[in-house]
């Protein structure tokens, strides 16, 4: 590996960093110590999976996908296995990736059988001339390229069945839900952003969407510019929150635009969009973001956001509540 | 009406303007005089329909929808009746609207039976808590609210059947298509933007997407920020072109961002995005745009773009080629 030979002076390693989120819909009052420990362990596992890629000089896109696959495979998050259920009791998952070096992007909406929707999003980017594929058509691409498919039962967990039942009973009784419950229903998306040793940024987002969703509702996660954006010249962003507001506010791209056009730092731009503009419109949620120098930002205007960071030193930092 | 009484001095009418497009995929060498006359007549009819709304003090959103409905109902454009056909020989239409006063938005993707997808996009905005609905779910909302549905035959025209056959034969024979044919296949979207007498902006976009499309491909037309955006503080934009590039470039919102963050005029911002940034990435197409003072821009980097403008004087201007 370059710079690692004992004959040459050690070249300082280029900085790299991976940031992940497991959703902004955390209801901290309902978070048992057992659940919190399980969530923290899985977030750490995801960080380590991405770190292993980056440490070897791998691409930020590979690190983002490695991390997100761990979160999709865990029943604890609203993506892949354990995704929330639609009004019909099925799963309909959305995901997207963007490569900051080429500004190529891929996304899928409403997939029902693909084990790792984030892999399919990448396949759309790399193997088709398209950016966004929806429904059964997206699954055809998964089959053509041999991506693992799963029966519906793989994705559906008992806690999600109970959650759907609870929400539908509340809806039927016309009882107004507490705000934190409403937020929790809308959120729980997972995502990752990374800067690799080559200076390339990437972003990925994956979700089951909203619990009890109807009418083929698509949120911000598969929408480039809203729930996902990456451009080496500015930043990589993944969002989680009330998707309709993220779409209307073009949240992810707006952070990049504030950096490029107004010269704001990543932290100032992310803060402006999430804590001021999005909030003013009435939208709850948060983002994770990284710029080309390895600066990171993780603002959220909701109660909590599952999130974690790992840098070259390999020491993961995980947080849930406001700090 | 205020200011119209003979007892008071006439109050100068607030400026208003409607701009429409019928797609950037014009192949001017294939445009017969008969077809050109028919296109011009329909664009004029659409402009007059929107003007009638604006003249009475109606809302920009109503004017945009009135104009787009004329284009959807005409077999000459790639939206509603006369939409291009998918690989299966069906129609799958996308549409979106955005209200610049509230920044509320509505969009639908992959609808097959709704006579006027632009009306359904508005219904999603006004009658549901969602922004984007896809496929059969979107049609459920159309049925719930009594929007006219049509059998597949209503949408499918003989020229579109022949076009699909031609494209599929070319694909089968592996023959490389001329660039202008490829562009024509990808484009033909319709759209409208307006400023009303109350100073409110609105944008609408409607399309049948790409001819011979597969895999549930969704283009930029239903993506807020990409093919559609409106905000009273900056501008209203509707795009037409190679949708994948419009999504990756977040074209419509980027024009607004350049105005808001860099202080560019509408014309300079639209030019920067369409003629420089989009072109540099390899994307062909154009936009129509209007700002809060009634300034307009209609840049396109393709061979031609069907377009038209009408202001308070009620005299329509229509153009197809570069000027």
Coordinates of C-alpha atoms in Angstrom, one line a residue, chain B residues 33-286:
Chain B
X33 CA -46.0 22.9 -42.1
X34 CA -49.3 21.2 -41.1
X35 CA -48.0 19.9 -37.9
X36 CA -46.4 23.2 -37.0
X37 CA -49.6 25.1 -37.6
X38 CA -51.5 22.6 -35.4
X39 CA -48.9 22.9 -32.6
X40 CA -49.0 26.7 -32.8
X41 CA -52.8 26.8 -32.7
X42 CA -52.9 24.5 -29.6
X43 CA -50.2 26.4 -27.8
X44 CA -52.2 29.6 -28.5
X45 CA -55.4 28.0 -27.2
X46 CA -53.5 27.0 -24.0
X47 CA -52.2 30.5 -23.5
X48 CA -55.7 32.0 -24.0
X49 CA -57.2 29.5 -21.4
X50 CA -54.6 30.6 -18.8
X51 CA -54.9 34.3 -19.7
X52 CA -58.7 34.1 -19.2
X53 CA -58.1 33.0 -15.6
X54 CA -55.4 35.6 -14.9
X55 CA -57.3 38.5 -16.5
X56 CA -60.2 38.0 -14.1
X57 CA -57.8 38.1 -11.1
X58 CA -57.6 34.4 -10.8
X59 CA -54.8 32.4 -9.2
X60 CA -51.6 31.5 -11.0
X61 CA -52.2 27.9 -10.0
X62 CA -55.6 27.9 -11.8
X63 CA -54.1 29.5 -14.9
X64 CA -51.2 26.9 -15.0
X65 CA -53.7 24.0 -14.7
X66 CA -56.1 25.5 -17.3
X67 CA -53.2 25.8 -19.8
X68 CA -51.8 22.4 -19.1
X69 CA -55.2 20.7 -19.5
X70 CA -55.4 22.0 -23.1
X71 CA -52.0 20.5 -23.8
X72 CA -52.9 17.2 -22.1
X73 CA -56.1 16.9 -24.0
X74 CA -54.3 17.5 -27.4
X75 CA -52.8 14.4 -29.1
X76 CA -49.9 16.6 -30.3
X77 CA -47.9 16.6 -27.0
X78 CA -46.3 14.0 -24.8
X79 CA -48.8 14.3 -21.9
X80 CA -52.4 13.0 -21.3
X81 CA -53.9 12.0 -24.7
X82 CA -51.0 11.3 -27.1
X83 CA -48.5 10.4 -24.4
X84 CA -45.6 8.2 -25.5
X85 CA -45.9 4.5 -25.0
X86 CA -43.9 2.3 -22.6
X87 CA -42.1 -0.9 -23.7
X88 CA -45.4 -2.7 -23.0
X89 CA -47.4 -0.3 -25.3
X90 CA -49.2 1.3 -22.3
X91 CA -49.1 4.9 -21.1
X92 CA -47.6 5.8 -17.7
X93 CA -48.0 9.5 -17.0
X94 CA -46.3 11.8 -14.4
X95 CA -47.3 15.3 -13.3
X96 CA -46.6 17.9 -10.6
X97 CA -47.7 21.3 -9.4
X98 CA -46.3 23.7 -6.9
X99 CA -47.8 26.8 -5.3
X100 CA -45.3 29.6 -4.8
X101 CA -47.3 31.3 -2.1
X102 CA -47.3 28.3 0.3
X103 CA -44.6 26.2 -1.3
X104 CA -47.1 23.3 -1.1
X105 CA -46.7 20.8 -3.9
X106 CA -48.4 17.7 -5.3
X107 CA -47.2 15.1 -7.8
X108 CA -48.1 11.7 -9.3
X109 CA -46.0 9.1 -11.1
X110 CA -47.1 6.2 -13.3
X111 CA -50.8 6.9 -13.6
X112 CA -52.6 5.1 -16.4
X113 CA -56.2 6.1 -16.5
X114 CA -56.5 9.7 -15.2
X115 CA -57.6 12.0 -18.1
X116 CA -55.7 15.0 -16.7
X117 CA -52.8 14.0 -14.5
X118 CA -52.1 17.7 -13.7
X119 CA -55.5 17.8 -11.9
X120 CA -54.6 14.8 -9.9
X121 CA -51.3 16.4 -8.9
X122 CA -53.2 19.4 -7.6
X123 CA -55.6 17.0 -5.7
X124 CA -52.6 15.3 -4.0
X125 CA -51.5 18.8 -2.9
X126 CA -54.8 20.0 -1.7
X127 CA -56.6 16.9 -0.4
X128 CA -53.9 14.6 1.0
X129 CA -51.0 15.2 3.5
X130 CA -48.6 13.9 0.8
X131 CA -46.5 15.3 -2.0
X132 CA -45.8 12.3 -4.3
X133 CA -48.1 9.3 -5.0
X134 CA -47.1 6.6 -7.4
X135 CA -49.0 4.0 -9.5
X136 CA -52.3 2.5 -8.5
X137 CA -52.4 4.3 -5.2
X138 CA -52.5 7.6 -7.0
X139 CA -55.4 6.4 -9.1
X140 CA -57.3 5.5 -5.9
X141 CA -57.2 9.2 -4.9
X142 CA -58.4 10.2 -8.4
X143 CA -61.4 7.9 -7.9
X144 CA -62.1 9.1 -4.4
X145 CA -62.4 12.7 -5.7
X146 CA -64.3 11.9 -8.9
X147 CA -61.6 12.9 -11.4
X148 CA -62.4 11.7 -14.9
X149 CA -60.8 8.4 -15.8
X150 CA -60.3 7.1 -19.3
X151 CA -59.8 3.6 -20.8
X152 CA -56.2 3.0 -22.2
X153 CA -57.4 3.5 -25.8
X154 CA -58.3 7.2 -25.1
X155 CA -54.6 8.0 -24.5
X156 CA -53.0 5.9 -27.3
X157 CA -52.7 7.4 -30.7
X158 CA -51.6 5.8 -34.0
X159 CA -48.5 8.0 -34.4
X160 CA -47.3 6.9 -30.9
X161 CA -47.9 3.2 -31.8
X162 CA -45.7 3.7 -34.9
X163 CA -43.1 5.6 -32.9
X164 CA -42.8 2.7 -30.4
X165 CA -42.6 0.1 -33.2
X166 CA -39.8 2.2 -34.9
X167 CA -37.8 2.6 -31.6
X168 CA -38.2 -1.1 -30.7
X169 CA -37.1 -2.2 -34.2
X170 CA -34.0 0.1 -33.9
X171 CA -33.2 -1.3 -30.5
X172 CA -33.6 -4.9 -31.8
X173 CA -31.3 -4.2 -34.8
X174 CA -28.8 -2.5 -32.6
X175 CA -28.7 0.4 -35.0
X176 CA -27.4 3.6 -33.3
X177 CA -30.0 6.3 -33.4
X178 CA -29.3 9.8 -34.6
X179 CA -28.9 12.1 -31.7
X180 CA -32.0 14.2 -32.6
X181 CA -34.1 11.0 -32.5
X182 CA -32.8 10.1 -29.1
X183 CA -33.6 13.5 -27.8
X184 CA -37.1 13.4 -29.2
X185 CA -37.7 10.1 -27.5
X186 CA -36.8 11.5 -24.1
X187 CA -38.7 14.7 -24.3
X188 CA -42.0 16.4 -25.2
X189 CA -43.2 17.1 -21.7
X190 CA -45.6 20.0 -21.3
X191 CA -45.6 22.7 -18.6
X192 CA -46.6 26.1 -17.5
X193 CA -45.5 28.8 -15.1
X194 CA -47.5 32.0 -14.1
X195 CA -47.5 35.1 -12.1
X196 CA -51.0 36.4 -11.1
X197 CA -52.3 39.8 -10.2
X198 CA -51.8 39.0 -6.5
X199 CA -48.1 38.5 -7.0
X200 CA -48.3 34.7 -6.6
X201 CA -46.3 32.3 -8.7
X202 CA -47.1 28.7 -9.6
X203 CA -45.6 25.9 -11.8
X204 CA -47.0 22.8 -13.3
X205 CA -45.4 20.0 -15.4
X206 CA -47.0 16.9 -17.1
X207 CA -45.5 14.1 -19.2
X208 CA -45.8 10.7 -20.6
X209 CA -42.1 10.2 -20.0
X210 CA -39.7 8.4 -22.3
X211 CA -40.9 6.3 -25.3
X212 CA -40.2 2.6 -24.9
X213 CA -39.6 3.2 -21.2
X214 CA -39.0 0.1 -18.9
X215 CA -38.6 -0.8 -15.3
X216 CA -41.1 1.8 -13.9
X217 CA -38.7 4.6 -14.9
X218 CA -39.6 7.9 -13.4
X219 CA -38.2 11.1 -14.8
X220 CA -37.9 14.6 -13.5
X221 CA -41.4 15.9 -14.1
X222 CA -43.0 14.6 -10.8
X223 CA -39.8 15.5 -8.8
X224 CA -40.2 18.8 -7.0
X225 CA -36.8 20.7 -7.3
X226 CA -35.9 18.8 -10.6
X227 CA -38.7 19.4 -13.2
X228 CA -40.8 21.8 -11.1
X229 CA -40.4 24.4 -8.5
X230 CA -42.2 27.6 -7.3
X231 CA -41.5 30.0 -4.5
X232 CA -42.9 33.6 -4.5
X233 CA -39.6 34.9 -3.2
X234 CA -37.7 33.7 -6.3
X235 CA -39.3 32.1 -9.3
X236 CA -41.5 29.4 -10.8
X237 CA -39.9 26.9 -13.1
X238 CA -41.0 24.0 -15.3
X239 CA -38.5 21.8 -17.1
X240 CA -38.4 19.6 -20.2
X241 CA -35.6 17.4 -21.3
X242 CA -33.5 14.4 -20.4
X243 CA -35.0 13.7 -17.0
X244 CA -32.1 11.8 -15.4
X245 CA -29.9 14.8 -15.8
X246 CA -32.5 17.2 -14.6
X247 CA -32.8 15.0 -11.4
X248 CA -29.1 14.8 -10.8
X249 CA -28.7 18.6 -11.4
X250 CA -31.8 19.6 -9.3
X251 CA -32.5 22.0 -12.2
X252 CA -35.6 23.8 -11.1
X253 CA -34.5 24.5 -7.5
X254 CA -31.0 25.4 -8.6
X255 CA -32.4 28.3 -10.6
X256 CA -34.2 29.6 -7.4
X257 CA -31.1 29.0 -5.3
X258 CA -28.9 31.0 -7.6
X259 CA -31.4 33.9 -7.4
X260 CA -31.8 33.7 -3.6
X261 CA -28.2 33.0 -2.6
X262 CA -26.1 34.7 -5.3
X263 CA -28.5 37.5 -6.2
X264 CA -28.6 36.5 -9.9
X265 CA -31.4 37.7 -12.1
X266 CA -33.9 35.1 -13.3
X267 CA -32.4 35.2 -16.8
X268 CA -28.8 34.8 -15.6
X269 CA -29.8 32.0 -13.2
X270 CA -31.8 30.1 -15.8
X271 CA -29.0 30.5 -18.3
X272 CA -26.3 29.4 -15.9
X273 CA -28.2 26.2 -15.0
X274 CA -29.5 25.2 -18.5
X275 CA -26.8 26.5 -20.8
X276 CA -23.8 25.9 -18.6
X277 CA -24.2 23.5 -15.7
X278 CA -26.7 21.1 -17.2
X279 CA -24.9 21.1 -20.6
X280 CA -21.5 20.4 -18.8
X281 CA -23.0 17.3 -17.2
X282 CA -24.3 16.2 -20.7
X283 CA -28.0 16.9 -20.2
X284 CA -30.2 18.3 -23.0
X285 CA -33.4 20.2 -22.5
X286 CA -34.8 23.5 -21.4

